[in-house]
Amino acid sequence: MSSLSRVNNKRVPKEKDQTNKAVVSFIFSLLGVITLIWVLYGTAKADEFMFRPFLITLFFNLGAMILGWKSRNSLELKGLAVAAITISAIPLALIAFVVISTLPALIRML
């Protein structure tokens, strides 16, 4: 099959199906939640902030949010894309809360 279709005798690209993005965004959102639990457990256990896992959590959740947002118009897996957006919004909100709440302490240290 060709990736081009004819509209009014003009060749235009077909719309790509967004199902792969929906599945990947859901997997990323689950990985983001797992790494968030890892960060919270490691921080409570070691009494220090785990910066690299925190960035990994941020990467997974932002990726899930972006891919879920792009694939929410998918015909087949719209619910999965919405679930990925919802699941990844919770860790992103917690990350935003942690960053905002630690900014005054960081400013005072400087």
mmCIF file of N, CA and C in Angstrom:
data_model
loop_
_atom_site.group_PDB
_atom_site.id
_atom_site.type_symbol
_atom_site.label_atom_id
_atom_site.label_comp_id
_atom_site.label_asym_id
_atom_site.label_seq_id
_atom_site.Cartn_x
_atom_site.Cartn_y
_atom_site.Cartn_z
ATOM 1 N N MET A 1 0.827 -1.191 0.000
ATOM 2 C CA MET A 1 0.000 0.000 0.000
ATOM 3 C C MET A 1 0.870 1.251 0.000
ATOM 4 N N SER A 2 0.389 2.218 -0.653
ATOM 5 C CA SER A 2 1.105 3.478 -0.729
ATOM 6 C C SER A 2 0.699 4.369 0.439
ATOM 7 N N SER A 3 1.617 5.217 0.848
ATOM 8 C CA SER A 3 1.292 6.153 1.914
ATOM 9 C C SER A 3 0.685 7.433 1.356
ATOM 10 N N LEU A 4 0.405 7.439 0.051
ATOM 11 C CA LEU A 4 -0.216 8.592 -0.581
ATOM 12 C C LEU A 4 -1.590 8.205 -1.101
ATOM 13 N N SER A 5 -2.521 9.117 -1.044
ATOM 14 C CA SER A 5 -3.843 8.895 -1.620
ATOM 15 C C SER A 5 -4.152 10.045 -2.568
ATOM 16 N N ARG A 6 -5.138 9.826 -3.414
ATOM 17 C CA ARG A 6 -5.491 10.860 -4.386
ATOM 18 C C ARG A 6 -6.748 11.594 -3.928
ATOM 19 N N VAL A 7 -6.643 12.912 -3.875
ATOM 20 C CA VAL A 7 -7.775 13.774 -3.571
ATOM 21 C C VAL A 7 -7.804 14.834 -4.651
ATOM 22 N N ASN A 8 -8.905 14.868 -5.405
ATOM 23 C CA ASN A 8 -9.042 15.813 -6.521
ATOM 24 C C ASN A 8 -7.846 15.723 -7.467
ATOM 25 N N ASN A 9 -7.454 14.487 -7.781
ATOM 26 C CA ASN A 9 -6.335 14.196 -8.673
ATOM 27 C C ASN A 9 -4.999 14.757 -8.178
ATOM 28 N N LYS A 10 -4.883 14.983 -6.882
ATOM 29 C CA LYS A 10 -3.617 15.402 -6.292
ATOM 30 C C LYS A 10 -3.192 14.331 -5.296
ATOM 31 N N ARG A 11 -1.925 14.083 -5.269
ATOM 32 C CA ARG A 11 -1.413 13.090 -4.326
ATOM 33 C C ARG A 11 -1.129 13.775 -2.993
ATOM 34 N N VAL A 12 -1.806 13.326 -1.967
ATOM 35 C CA VAL A 12 -1.604 13.870 -0.624
ATOM 36 C C VAL A 12 -1.289 12.713 0.315
ATOM 37 N N PRO A 13 -0.490 12.956 1.350
ATOM 38 C CA PRO A 13 -0.169 11.872 2.279
ATOM 39 C C PRO A 13 -1.386 11.471 3.110
ATOM 40 N N LYS A 14 -1.498 10.162 3.352
ATOM 41 C CA LYS A 14 -2.573 9.666 4.206
ATOM 42 C C LYS A 14 -2.268 10.010 5.654
ATOM 43 N N GLU A 15 -3.331 10.128 6.444
ATOM 44 C CA GLU A 15 -3.131 10.339 7.869
ATOM 45 C C GLU A 15 -2.583 9.071 8.490
ATOM 46 N N LYS A 16 -1.589 9.227 9.308
ATOM 47 C CA LYS A 16 -1.014 8.067 9.969
ATOM 48 C C LYS A 16 -1.894 7.675 11.148
ATOM 49 N N ASP A 17 -1.984 6.385 11.371
ATOM 50 C CA ASP A 17 -2.748 5.898 12.505
ATOM 51 C C ASP A 17 -1.961 6.171 13.785
ATOM 52 N N GLN A 18 -2.639 6.598 14.812
ATOM 53 C CA GLN A 18 -1.996 7.014 16.049
ATOM 54 C C GLN A 18 -1.993 5.927 17.123
ATOM 55 N N THR A 19 -2.320 4.675 16.743
ATOM 56 C CA THR A 19 -2.429 3.636 17.765
ATOM 57 C C THR A 19 -1.087 3.326 18.413
ATOM 58 N N ASN A 20 -0.011 3.345 17.642
ATOM 59 C CA ASN A 20 1.303 3.073 18.234
ATOM 60 C C ASN A 20 1.672 4.119 19.273
ATOM 61 N N LYS A 21 1.367 5.364 18.994
ATOM 62 C CA LYS A 21 1.658 6.428 19.951
ATOM 63 C C LYS A 21 0.839 6.258 21.220
ATOM 64 N N ALA A 22 -0.404 5.801 21.089
ATOM 65 C CA ALA A 22 -1.247 5.597 22.264
ATOM 66 C C ALA A 22 -0.682 4.500 23.154
ATOM 67 N N VAL A 23 -0.238 3.418 22.550
ATOM 68 C CA VAL A 23 0.321 2.305 23.323
ATOM 69 C C VAL A 23 1.623 2.727 23.997
ATOM 70 N N VAL A 24 2.491 3.409 23.269
ATOM 71 C CA VAL A 24 3.765 3.851 23.835
ATOM 72 C C VAL A 24 3.532 4.861 24.954
ATOM 73 N N SER A 25 2.566 5.751 24.785
ATOM 74 C CA SER A 25 2.290 6.730 25.838
ATOM 75 C C SER A 25 1.769 6.048 27.095
ATOM 76 N N PHE A 26 0.965 4.999 26.942
ATOM 77 C CA PHE A 26 0.478 4.269 28.112
ATOM 78 C C PHE A 26 1.629 3.554 28.818
ATOM 79 N N ILE A 27 2.517 2.945 28.049
ATOM 80 C CA ILE A 27 3.676 2.267 28.644
ATOM 81 C C ILE A 27 4.576 3.282 29.349
ATOM 82 N N PHE A 28 4.805 4.428 28.725
ATOM 83 C CA PHE A 28 5.618 5.469 29.355
ATOM 84 C C PHE A 28 4.971 5.969 30.645
ATOM 85 N N SER A 29 3.647 6.094 30.653
ATOM 86 C CA SER A 29 2.992 6.572 31.872
ATOM 87 C C SER A 29 3.150 5.564 33.005
ATOM 88 N N LEU A 30 3.062 4.277 32.695
ATOM 89 C CA LEU A 30 3.272 3.260 33.728
ATOM 90 C C LEU A 30 4.723 3.266 34.211
ATOM 91 N N LEU A 31 5.672 3.401 33.293
ATOM 92 C CA LEU A 31 7.078 3.492 33.693
ATOM 93 C C LEU A 31 7.339 4.746 34.529
ATOM 94 N N GLY A 32 6.649 5.822 34.204
ATOM 95 C CA GLY A 32 6.791 7.046 34.988
ATOM 96 C C GLY A 32 6.298 6.886 36.407
ATOM 97 N N VAL A 33 5.190 6.176 36.581
ATOM 98 C CA VAL A 33 4.673 5.930 37.930
ATOM 99 C C VAL A 33 5.628 5.014 38.700
ATOM 100 N N ILE A 34 6.154 3.997 38.028
ATOM 101 C CA ILE A 34 7.084 3.075 38.691
ATOM 102 C C ILE A 34 8.353 3.807 39.126
ATOM 103 N N THR A 35 8.895 4.653 38.264
ATOM 104 C CA THR A 35 10.105 5.385 38.646
ATOM 105 C C THR A 35 9.814 6.429 39.716
ATOM 106 N N LEU A 36 8.603 6.986 39.735
ATOM 107 C CA LEU A 36 8.241 7.916 40.804
ATOM 108 C C LEU A 36 8.212 7.191 42.147
ATOM 109 N N ILE A 37 7.654 5.990 42.168
ATOM 110 C CA ILE A 37 7.647 5.203 43.404
ATOM 111 C C ILE A 37 9.079 4.889 43.821
ATOM 112 N N TRP A 38 9.933 4.585 42.852
ATOM 113 C CA TRP A 38 11.343 4.320 43.132
ATOM 114 C C TRP A 38 12.013 5.548 43.743
ATOM 115 N N VAL A 39 11.734 6.722 43.184
ATOM 116 C CA VAL A 39 12.319 7.953 43.713
ATOM 117 C C VAL A 39 11.824 8.208 45.126
ATOM 118 N N LEU A 40 10.519 8.078 45.347
ATOM 119 C CA LEU A 40 9.970 8.346 46.677
ATOM 120 C C LEU A 40 10.488 7.343 47.702
ATOM 121 N N TYR A 41 10.562 6.087 47.340
ATOM 122 C CA TYR A 41 11.077 5.069 48.258
ATOM 123 C C TYR A 41 12.564 5.280 48.528
ATOM 124 N N GLY A 42 13.326 5.571 47.501
ATOM 125 C CA GLY A 42 14.759 5.792 47.675
ATOM 126 C C GLY A 42 15.060 7.038 48.479
ATOM 127 N N THR A 43 14.254 8.085 48.312
ATOM 128 C CA THR A 43 14.448 9.317 49.066
ATOM 129 C C THR A 43 14.131 9.099 50.533
ATOM 130 N N ALA A 44 13.069 8.355 50.814
ATOM 131 C CA ALA A 44 12.698 8.098 52.203
ATOM 132 C C ALA A 44 13.723 7.197 52.884
ATOM 133 N N LYS A 45 14.320 6.309 52.132
ATOM 134 C CA LYS A 45 15.264 5.357 52.708
ATOM 135 C C LYS A 45 16.645 5.975 52.917
ATOM 136 N N ALA A 46 17.108 6.776 51.985
ATOM 137 C CA ALA A 46 18.481 7.275 52.027
ATOM 138 C C ALA A 46 18.598 8.691 52.579
ATOM 139 N N ASP A 47 17.501 9.353 52.855
ATOM 140 C CA ASP A 47 17.498 10.731 53.347
ATOM 141 C C ASP A 47 18.253 11.688 52.433
ATOM 142 N N GLU A 48 18.218 11.430 51.170
ATOM 143 C CA GLU A 48 18.806 12.334 50.189
ATOM 144 C C GLU A 48 17.953 12.283 48.931
ATOM 145 N N PHE A 49 18.047 13.318 48.152
ATOM 146 C CA PHE A 49 17.239 13.398 46.944
ATOM 147 C C PHE A 49 17.947 12.670 45.811
ATOM 148 N N MET A 50 17.209 11.854 45.082
ATOM 149 C CA MET A 50 17.767 11.079 43.973
ATOM 150 C C MET A 50 17.510 11.841 42.677
ATOM 151 N N PHE A 51 18.521 12.565 42.196
ATOM 152 C CA PHE A 51 18.325 13.470 41.069
ATOM 153 C C PHE A 51 18.150 12.742 39.746
ATOM 154 N N ARG A 52 18.987 11.755 39.452
ATOM 155 C CA ARG A 52 18.887 11.057 38.168
ATOM 156 C C ARG A 52 17.562 10.320 38.009
ATOM 157 N N PRO A 53 17.130 9.533 38.992
ATOM 158 C CA PRO A 53 15.810 8.897 38.837
ATOM 159 C C PRO A 53 14.678 9.917 38.733
ATOM 160 N N PHE A 54 14.856 11.066 39.384
ATOM 161 C CA PHE A 54 13.866 12.132 39.270
ATOM 162 C C PHE A 54 13.768 12.615 37.823
ATOM 163 N N LEU A 55 14.913 12.770 37.153
ATOM 164 C CA LEU A 55 14.906 13.182 35.747
ATOM 165 C C LEU A 55 14.334 12.095 34.849
ATOM 166 N N ILE A 56 14.607 10.835 35.174
ATOM 167 C CA ILE A 56 14.031 9.731 34.403
ATOM 168 C C ILE A 56 12.518 9.742 34.535
ATOM 169 N N THR A 57 12.030 9.981 35.747
ATOM 170 C CA THR A 57 10.587 10.077 35.967
ATOM 171 C C THR A 57 9.993 11.217 35.151
ATOM 172 N N LEU A 58 10.663 12.351 35.171
ATOM 173 C CA LEU A 58 10.197 13.501 34.397
ATOM 174 C C LEU A 58 10.177 13.190 32.907
ATOM 175 N N PHE A 59 11.215 12.521 32.408
ATOM 176 C CA PHE A 59 11.291 12.155 30.994
ATOM 177 C C PHE A 59 10.138 11.231 30.601
ATOM 178 N N PHE A 60 9.912 10.169 31.378
ATOM 179 C CA PHE A 60 8.849 9.224 31.048
ATOM 180 C C PHE A 60 7.478 9.897 31.070
ATOM 181 N N ASN A 61 7.226 10.715 32.076
ATOM 182 C CA ASN A 61 5.904 11.320 32.187
ATOM 183 C C ASN A 61 5.668 12.409 31.152
ATOM 184 N N LEU A 62 6.686 13.188 30.841
ATOM 185 C CA LEU A 62 6.512 14.177 29.767
ATOM 186 C C LEU A 62 6.327 13.492 28.419
ATOM 187 N N GLY A 63 7.089 12.429 28.184
ATOM 188 C CA GLY A 63 6.913 11.661 26.949
ATOM 189 C C GLY A 63 5.523 11.063 26.845
ATOM 190 N N ALA A 64 5.029 10.522 27.956
ATOM 191 C CA ALA A 64 3.681 9.951 27.960
ATOM 192 C C ALA A 64 2.630 11.025 27.712
ATOM 193 N N MET A 65 2.824 12.186 28.319
ATOM 194 C CA MET A 65 1.855 13.267 28.148
ATOM 195 C C MET A 65 1.848 13.760 26.698
ATOM 196 N N ILE A 66 3.010 13.944 26.108
ATOM 197 C CA ILE A 66 3.088 14.446 24.732
ATOM 198 C C ILE A 66 2.528 13.428 23.745
ATOM 199 N N LEU A 67 2.950 12.167 23.870
ATOM 200 C CA LEU A 67 2.449 11.141 22.951
ATOM 201 C C LEU A 67 0.959 10.891 23.145
ATOM 202 N N GLY A 68 0.497 10.916 24.378
ATOM 203 C CA GLY A 68 -0.935 10.746 24.633
ATOM 204 C C GLY A 68 -1.750 11.886 24.052
ATOM 205 N N TRP A 69 -1.213 13.093 24.165
ATOM 206 C CA TRP A 69 -1.916 14.257 23.616
ATOM 207 C C TRP A 69 -1.998 14.175 22.092
ATOM 208 N N LYS A 70 -0.914 13.707 21.454
ATOM 209 C CA LYS A 70 -0.917 13.585 19.999
ATOM 210 C C LYS A 70 -1.811 12.451 19.516
ATOM 211 N N SER A 71 -1.963 11.407 20.319
ATOM 212 C CA SER A 71 -2.721 10.238 19.871
ATOM 213 C C SER A 71 -4.137 10.196 20.413
ATOM 214 N N ARG A 72 -4.607 11.251 21.041
ATOM 215 C CA ARG A 72 -5.965 11.213 21.599
ATOM 216 C C ARG A 72 -7.043 11.230 20.522
ATOM 217 N N ASN A 73 -6.687 11.537 19.283
ATOM 218 C CA ASN A 73 -7.647 11.506 18.182
ATOM 219 C C ASN A 73 -7.655 10.169 17.466
ATOM 220 N N SER A 74 -6.984 9.186 18.027
ATOM 221 C CA SER A 74 -6.937 7.854 17.437
ATOM 222 C C SER A 74 -8.325 7.232 17.462
ATOM 223 N N LEU A 75 -8.668 6.543 16.397
ATOM 224 C CA LEU A 75 -9.989 5.930 16.324
ATOM 225 C C LEU A 75 -10.097 4.698 17.205
ATOM 226 N N GLU A 76 -9.031 3.910 17.269
ATOM 227 C CA GLU A 76 -9.107 2.634 17.964
ATOM 228 C C GLU A 76 -8.779 2.725 19.449
ATOM 229 N N LEU A 77 -7.748 3.464 19.797
ATOM 230 C CA LEU A 77 -7.256 3.454 21.172
ATOM 231 C C LEU A 77 -7.328 4.824 21.835
ATOM 232 N N LYS A 78 -8.424 5.512 21.642
ATOM 233 C CA LYS A 78 -8.574 6.829 22.243
ATOM 234 C C LYS A 78 -8.597 6.733 23.765
ATOM 235 N N GLY A 79 -9.254 5.703 24.288
ATOM 236 C CA GLY A 79 -9.323 5.520 25.736
ATOM 237 C C GLY A 79 -7.963 5.269 26.357
ATOM 238 N N LEU A 80 -7.112 4.536 25.646
ATOM 239 C CA LEU A 80 -5.768 4.268 26.145
ATOM 240 C C LEU A 80 -4.943 5.550 26.181
ATOM 241 N N ALA A 81 -5.117 6.394 25.190
ATOM 242 C CA ALA A 81 -4.398 7.670 25.166
ATOM 243 C C ALA A 81 -4.862 8.572 26.306
ATOM 244 N N VAL A 82 -6.162 8.603 26.553
ATOM 245 C CA VAL A 82 -6.692 9.418 27.650
ATOM 246 C C VAL A 82 -6.222 8.866 28.994
ATOM 247 N N ALA A 83 -6.177 7.541 29.119
ATOM 248 C CA ALA A 83 -5.675 6.927 30.353
ATOM 249 C C ALA A 83 -4.210 7.275 30.571
ATOM 250 N N ALA A 84 -3.422 7.276 29.508
ATOM 251 C CA ALA A 84 -2.005 7.631 29.628
ATOM 252 C C ALA A 84 -1.840 9.081 30.058
ATOM 253 N N ILE A 85 -2.653 9.967 29.514
ATOM 254 C CA ILE A 85 -2.596 11.375 29.908
ATOM 255 C C ILE A 85 -2.946 11.519 31.381
ATOM 256 N N THR A 86 -3.983 10.816 31.814
ATOM 257 C CA THR A 86 -4.420 10.903 33.203
ATOM 258 C C THR A 86 -3.374 10.330 34.155
ATOM 259 N N ILE A 87 -2.837 9.170 33.811
ATOM 260 C CA ILE A 87 -1.845 8.534 34.682
ATOM 261 C C ILE A 87 -0.576 9.371 34.766
ATOM 262 N N SER A 88 -0.149 9.949 33.665
ATOM 263 C CA SER A 88 1.089 10.730 33.686
ATOM 264 C C SER A 88 0.891 12.113 34.300
ATOM 265 N N ALA A 89 -0.341 12.578 34.406
ATOM 266 C CA ALA A 89 -0.587 13.889 35.007
ATOM 267 C C ALA A 89 -0.329 13.872 36.512
ATOM 268 N N ILE A 90 -0.568 12.740 37.160
ATOM 269 C CA ILE A 90 -0.386 12.656 38.613
ATOM 270 C C ILE A 90 1.090 12.817 38.998
ATOM 271 N N PRO A 91 2.016 12.038 38.410
ATOM 272 C CA PRO A 91 3.427 12.270 38.751
ATOM 273 C C PRO A 91 3.941 13.643 38.319
ATOM 274 N N LEU A 92 3.448 14.162 37.198
ATOM 275 C CA LEU A 92 3.884 15.498 36.778
ATOM 276 C C LEU A 92 3.439 16.558 37.779
ATOM 277 N N ALA A 93 2.244 16.398 38.336
ATOM 278 C CA ALA A 93 1.774 17.339 39.356
ATOM 279 C C ALA A 93 2.624 17.236 40.620
ATOM 280 N N LEU A 94 2.976 16.015 41.010
ATOM 281 C CA LEU A 94 3.841 15.842 42.182
ATOM 282 C C LEU A 94 5.235 16.419 41.939
ATOM 283 N N ILE A 95 5.755 16.226 40.741
ATOM 284 C CA ILE A 95 7.071 16.778 40.403
ATOM 285 C C ILE A 95 7.023 18.306 40.443
ATOM 286 N N ALA A 96 5.967 18.886 39.888
ATOM 287 C CA ALA A 96 5.826 20.345 39.913
ATOM 288 C C ALA A 96 5.727 20.850 41.352
ATOM 289 N N PHE A 97 4.997 20.126 42.195
ATOM 290 C CA PHE A 97 4.871 20.514 43.601
ATOM 291 C C PHE A 97 6.223 20.471 44.303
ATOM 292 N N VAL A 98 7.000 19.425 44.064
ATOM 293 C CA VAL A 98 8.320 19.297 44.702
ATOM 294 C C VAL A 98 9.246 20.411 44.235
ATOM 295 N N VAL A 99 9.250 20.684 42.946
ATOM 296 C CA VAL A 99 10.139 21.727 42.415
ATOM 297 C C VAL A 99 9.745 23.093 42.959
ATOM 298 N N ILE A 100 8.458 23.397 42.962
ATOM 299 C CA ILE A 100 7.998 24.702 43.446
ATOM 300 C C ILE A 100 8.246 24.845 44.943
ATOM 301 N N SER A 101 8.044 23.764 45.698
ATOM 302 C CA SER A 101 8.226 23.867 47.144
ATOM 303 C C SER A 101 9.696 23.942 47.552
ATOM 304 N N THR A 102 10.602 23.457 46.732
ATOM 305 C CA THR A 102 12.024 23.529 47.087
ATOM 306 C C THR A 102 12.724 24.774 46.554
ATOM 307 N N LEU A 103 12.087 25.524 45.691
ATOM 308 C CA LEU A 103 12.724 26.730 45.153
ATOM 309 C C LEU A 103 13.086 27.755 46.231
ATOM 310 N N PRO A 104 12.211 28.064 47.196
ATOM 311 C CA PRO A 104 12.613 29.039 48.225
ATOM 312 C C PRO A 104 13.831 28.588 49.032
ATOM 313 N N ALA A 105 13.914 27.305 49.340
ATOM 314 C CA ALA A 105 15.072 26.807 50.089
ATOM 315 C C ALA A 105 16.345 26.906 49.253
ATOM 316 N N LEU A 106 16.234 26.619 47.963
ATOM 317 C CA LEU A 106 17.406 26.735 47.095
ATOM 318 C C LEU A 106 17.859 28.184 46.951
ATOM 319 N N ILE A 107 16.913 29.090 46.892
ATOM 320 C CA ILE A 107 17.258 30.510 46.767
ATOM 321 C C ILE A 107 17.937 30.999 48.042
ATOM 322 N N ARG A 108 17.447 30.548 49.214
ATOM 323 C CA ARG A 108 18.066 30.954 50.474
ATOM 324 C C ARG A 108 19.482 30.412 50.621
ATOM 325 N N MET A 109 19.738 29.252 50.029
ATOM 326 C CA MET A 109 21.075 28.666 50.118
ATOM 327 C C MET A 109 22.093 29.448 49.297
ATOM 328 N N LEU A 110 21.624 30.130 48.270
ATOM 329 C CA LEU A 110 22.545 30.906 47.428
ATOM 330 C C LEU A 110 22.847 32.185 48.127
#
